[in-house]
Structures are given as C-alpha cells and as structure tokens.
XYZ file of C-alpha atoms in Angstrom:
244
model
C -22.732 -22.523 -11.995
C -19.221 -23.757 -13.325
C -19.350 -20.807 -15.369
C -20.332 -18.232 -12.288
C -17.485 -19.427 -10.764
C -14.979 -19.288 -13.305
C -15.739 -15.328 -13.822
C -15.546 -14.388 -10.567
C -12.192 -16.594 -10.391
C -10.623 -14.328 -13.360
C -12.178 -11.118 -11.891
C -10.581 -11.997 -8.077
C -7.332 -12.430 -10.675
C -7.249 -9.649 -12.323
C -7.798 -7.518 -8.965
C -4.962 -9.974 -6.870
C -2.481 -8.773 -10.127
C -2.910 -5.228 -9.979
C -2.959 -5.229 -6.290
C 0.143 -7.183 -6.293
C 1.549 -5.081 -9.117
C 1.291 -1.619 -6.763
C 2.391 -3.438 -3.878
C 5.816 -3.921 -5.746
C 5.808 -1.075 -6.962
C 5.730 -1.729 -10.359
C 2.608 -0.705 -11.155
C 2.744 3.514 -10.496
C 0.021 6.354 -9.289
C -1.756 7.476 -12.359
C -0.942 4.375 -14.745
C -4.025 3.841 -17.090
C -5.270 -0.094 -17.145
C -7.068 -0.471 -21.071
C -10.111 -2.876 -20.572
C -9.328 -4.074 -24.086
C -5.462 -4.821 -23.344
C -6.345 -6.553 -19.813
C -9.009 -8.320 -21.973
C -6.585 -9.737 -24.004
C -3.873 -10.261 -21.374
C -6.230 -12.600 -19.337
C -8.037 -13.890 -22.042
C -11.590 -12.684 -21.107
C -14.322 -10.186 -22.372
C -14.112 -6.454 -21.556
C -17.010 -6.764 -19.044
C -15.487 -9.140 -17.153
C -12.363 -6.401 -16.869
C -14.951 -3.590 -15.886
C -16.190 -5.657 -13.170
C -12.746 -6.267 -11.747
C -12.221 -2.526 -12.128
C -15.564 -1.560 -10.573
C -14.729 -3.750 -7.409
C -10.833 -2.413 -7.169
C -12.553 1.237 -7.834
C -14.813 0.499 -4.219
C -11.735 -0.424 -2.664
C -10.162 2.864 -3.358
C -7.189 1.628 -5.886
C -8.705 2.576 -9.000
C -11.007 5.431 -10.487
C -12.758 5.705 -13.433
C -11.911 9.049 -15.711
C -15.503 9.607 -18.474
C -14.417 8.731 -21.808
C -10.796 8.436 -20.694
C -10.513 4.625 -18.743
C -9.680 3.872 -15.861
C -6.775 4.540 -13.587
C -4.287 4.010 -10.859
C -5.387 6.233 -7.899
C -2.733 9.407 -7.357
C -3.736 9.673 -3.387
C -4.220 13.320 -2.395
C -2.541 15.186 0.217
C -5.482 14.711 2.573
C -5.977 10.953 1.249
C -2.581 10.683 2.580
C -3.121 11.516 5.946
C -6.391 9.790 6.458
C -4.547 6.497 4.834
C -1.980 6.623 7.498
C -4.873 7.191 10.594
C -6.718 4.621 9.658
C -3.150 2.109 9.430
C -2.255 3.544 12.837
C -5.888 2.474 14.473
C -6.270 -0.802 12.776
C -3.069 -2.022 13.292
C -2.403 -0.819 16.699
C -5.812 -2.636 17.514
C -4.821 -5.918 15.635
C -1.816 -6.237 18.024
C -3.533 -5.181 21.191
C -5.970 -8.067 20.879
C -3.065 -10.797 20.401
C -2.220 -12.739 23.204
C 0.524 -14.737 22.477
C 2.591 -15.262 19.187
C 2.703 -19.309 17.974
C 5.871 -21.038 16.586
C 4.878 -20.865 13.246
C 4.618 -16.929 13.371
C 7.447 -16.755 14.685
C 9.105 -18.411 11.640
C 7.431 -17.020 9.284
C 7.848 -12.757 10.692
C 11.450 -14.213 11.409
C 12.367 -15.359 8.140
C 10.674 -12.255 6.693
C 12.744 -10.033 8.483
C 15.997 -12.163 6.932
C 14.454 -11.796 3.227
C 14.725 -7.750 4.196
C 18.000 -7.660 5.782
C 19.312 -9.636 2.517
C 17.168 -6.823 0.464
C 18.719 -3.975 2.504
C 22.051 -5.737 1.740
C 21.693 -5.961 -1.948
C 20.580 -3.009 -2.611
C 17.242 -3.987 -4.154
C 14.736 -1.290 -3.933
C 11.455 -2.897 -5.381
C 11.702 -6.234 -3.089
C 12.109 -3.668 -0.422
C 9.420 -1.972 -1.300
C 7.255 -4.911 -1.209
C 8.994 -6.795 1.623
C 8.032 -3.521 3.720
C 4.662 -3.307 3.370
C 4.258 -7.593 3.533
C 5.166 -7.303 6.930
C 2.471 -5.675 8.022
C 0.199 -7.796 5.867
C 2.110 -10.765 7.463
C 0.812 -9.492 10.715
C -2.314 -9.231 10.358
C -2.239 -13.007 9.017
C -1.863 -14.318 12.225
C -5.041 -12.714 13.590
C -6.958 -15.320 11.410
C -9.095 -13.351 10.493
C -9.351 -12.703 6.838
C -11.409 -9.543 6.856
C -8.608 -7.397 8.275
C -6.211 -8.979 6.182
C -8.116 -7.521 2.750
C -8.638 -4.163 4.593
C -4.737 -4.173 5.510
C -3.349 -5.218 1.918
C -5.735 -2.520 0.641
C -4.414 -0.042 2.681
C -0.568 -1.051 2.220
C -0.904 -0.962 -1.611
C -2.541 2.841 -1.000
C 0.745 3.787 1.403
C 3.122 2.076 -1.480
C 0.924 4.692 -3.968
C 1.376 7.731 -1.348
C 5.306 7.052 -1.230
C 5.717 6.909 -5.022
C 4.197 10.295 -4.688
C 5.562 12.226 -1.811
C 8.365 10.022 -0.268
C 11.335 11.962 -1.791
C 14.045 9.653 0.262
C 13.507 5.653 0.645
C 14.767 4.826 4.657
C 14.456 1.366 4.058
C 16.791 0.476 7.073
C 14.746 3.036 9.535
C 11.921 0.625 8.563
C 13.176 -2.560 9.076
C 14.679 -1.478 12.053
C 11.232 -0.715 13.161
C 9.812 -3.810 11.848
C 12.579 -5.724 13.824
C 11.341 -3.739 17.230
C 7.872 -4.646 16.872
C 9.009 -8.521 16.323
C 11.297 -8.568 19.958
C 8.049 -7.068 21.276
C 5.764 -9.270 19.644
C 8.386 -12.292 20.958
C 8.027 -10.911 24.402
C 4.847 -11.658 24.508
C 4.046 -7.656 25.149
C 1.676 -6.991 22.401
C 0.268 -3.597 24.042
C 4.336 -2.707 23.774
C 4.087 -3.887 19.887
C 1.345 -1.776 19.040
C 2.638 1.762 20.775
C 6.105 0.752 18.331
C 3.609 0.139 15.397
C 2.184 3.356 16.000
C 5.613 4.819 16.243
C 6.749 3.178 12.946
C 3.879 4.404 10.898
C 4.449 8.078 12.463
C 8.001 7.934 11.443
C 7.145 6.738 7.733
C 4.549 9.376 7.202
C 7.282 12.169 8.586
C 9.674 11.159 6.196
C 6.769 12.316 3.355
C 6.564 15.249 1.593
C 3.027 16.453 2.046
C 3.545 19.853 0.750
C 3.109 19.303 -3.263
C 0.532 18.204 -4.992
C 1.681 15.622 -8.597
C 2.113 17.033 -11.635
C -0.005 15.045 -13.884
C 1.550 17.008 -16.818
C 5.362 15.866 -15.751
C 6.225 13.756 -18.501
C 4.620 16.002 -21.245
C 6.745 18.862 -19.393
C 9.763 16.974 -19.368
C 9.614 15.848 -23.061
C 9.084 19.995 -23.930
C 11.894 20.469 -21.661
C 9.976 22.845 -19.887
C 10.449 23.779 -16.197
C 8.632 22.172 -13.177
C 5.463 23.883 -12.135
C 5.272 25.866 -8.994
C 3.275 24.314 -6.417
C 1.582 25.898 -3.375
C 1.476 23.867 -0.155
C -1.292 21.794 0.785
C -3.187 23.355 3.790
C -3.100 20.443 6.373
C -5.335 19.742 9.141
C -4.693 20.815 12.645
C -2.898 18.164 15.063
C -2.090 18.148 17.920
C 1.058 17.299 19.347
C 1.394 14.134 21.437
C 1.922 14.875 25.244
C-alpha cells in the first residue's frame, strides 16, 4: 500500500514540475522530456515516468511522437482558439456563481497584484509570465472547489504554450491592468461585472496573438544553416461573429 502511494506521489511530482515548468515559462512548446533523464532526475524507473507522461498527455500538455519520445505540446492555430473559448466560459461562470469575496481573498488577489506591479517594475519577464496566468488560477481557488482549479491550471499552462508561439509582443501592463479591474469588481461585490471584464481580458490577450503562422519546427536547424525563414500561409480561421 505504502508503496502504491509512494508512486503515485512521484508521478503527481513529476506532472506538478513540468506543469509548473510551462507555467513559467521555462519549459517551451516542442521541448522533448527523455523518460531515461526524468528517470534519473527523480530517482525512479522509466515506467513510473511514462505514467506521469501518459496522464499529462490526457490533459493535453504532452504528446507522444512513435519512436521519437515524448513532447511539449506546440498548440495549433485552431487549438488556440478553442483554448481561449473554453477560458472565457469557465471563468466567466466561476465568477458569476461567487457571491461575495472573504478577507482572506482579498489579501491574497491583493498582494498578488503587488508581486506584479513589482514584476512590471523590474522588468522581469518570466515572473510575469507566471504571475499572469496565477491570477487566474488564484481565482478559481476561492471557489473551493478543486476540480476547476486542475481544469484552470491546465488550461493557463496551454495559453502560456500558445503565447510562446504566436504572442509576438508581451503587454504585460494591459494585463495587469485588467487583472486589477476584475479585483475592484470582485471588491464591489459585483461578480456578474467581474466576469463580463474577465471575458474582456481574455479577448484582449488573444487579439494581441498572431494566429496567422503556423511554428517552424525546423527553426533552429534553419538558423544554424543560416538559411532564411520559411514562408507561411495563413491559417484559415473559423467564422465569428462580431459582438453586438
């Protein structure tokens, strides 16, 4: 039983690391994770690393490649877009169905905000990174309920992916700014409010990405051949319509 327990301890760590290693971005789309170096770095046997990989690979952060290993997911075009739907429905729904925000969320979205401002202020781009996408995380903390917090860290570590690939500017203050509108709302004890800013947010984020490529997954052959960049046709997006 002891031993049960202990395996699916080092699996959950091994998945919590990665995860946590995207969602600061220092973990990029497309890196390849060797069962036999993970083995070694956690001190366990390669099929305890292929069942950590199997479980990330059903939560849409990993894929398997035959006879090649396994991978860091590079999010389509179309996974983008889907990504960003499904953040704008679960989130907007999370804050619709809070009634009133306690004094220890308060704190703790307050002091977050503080940790980004001093971010913003030094200039540091991977705790922004990470600070941005926490928030949301943070959020959906105070719900309670711990189902839509794995959901919502799943799909922020996806978005971090999608913005190494197709986010050609960072607006970290355009974010925060957001982030600080949905807190006065939040404070104000108008959650409906909070959610139609949410919505907003996560429409201005996915603007600011550029949809229209595709990766190169031959760029840093390409680069060391000092060959030019490939052409690249644009994606064909789905029809939406505009908001009345």
């Amino acid at each position: 039983m002891q031993d049960s327990h202990a395996s699916e301890t080092t699996q959950k760590t091994i998945e919590e690391t990665i995860v946590s290693g995207i969602l600061s971005a220092r973990i990029r789309p497309g890196t390849r994770l060797s069962e036999n170096q993970l083995a070694t770095l956690f001190g366990v046997s390669r099929t305890r690393v292929r069942e950590a990989m199997m479980r990330l690979e059903t939560r849409g952060i990993v894929h398997v490649s035959p006879r090649r290993g396994w991978f860091v997911v590079e999010p389509s075009a179309e996974d983008a877009i889907a990504v960003y739907e499904a953040r704008r429905v679960i989130e907007a729904g999370l804050l619709r169905s809070m009634r009133s925000l306690t004094d220890a969320g308060h704190e703790a979205l307050a002091a977050h905000l503080n940790e980004e401002k001093g971010a913003l202020a030094s200039g540091d781009r991977q705790r922004l990174t990470y600070l941005m996408g926490d928030f949301h995380i943070r959020i959906a903390e105070l719900s309670g309920n711990g189902i839509l917090v794995d959901i919502l860290r799943d799909l922020t570590a996806r978005t971090i992916l999608i913005s190494m690939l197709y986010q050609s500017e960072f607006h970290a203050a355009q974010s925060h700014d957001g982030h600080c509108r949905i807190f006065e709302a939040m404070q104000a004890g108008d959650f409906v409010r909070a959610a139609e800013l949410s919505v907003e947010h996560l429409d201005e984020v996915e603007m600011g990405l550029d949809l229209t490529s595709r990766p190169d997954p031959l760029s840093e052959l390409r680069n060391s051949l000092s060959l030019p960049p490939r052409t690249v046709s644009p994606v064909s997006q789905p029809f939406r319509p505009k908001k009345p």
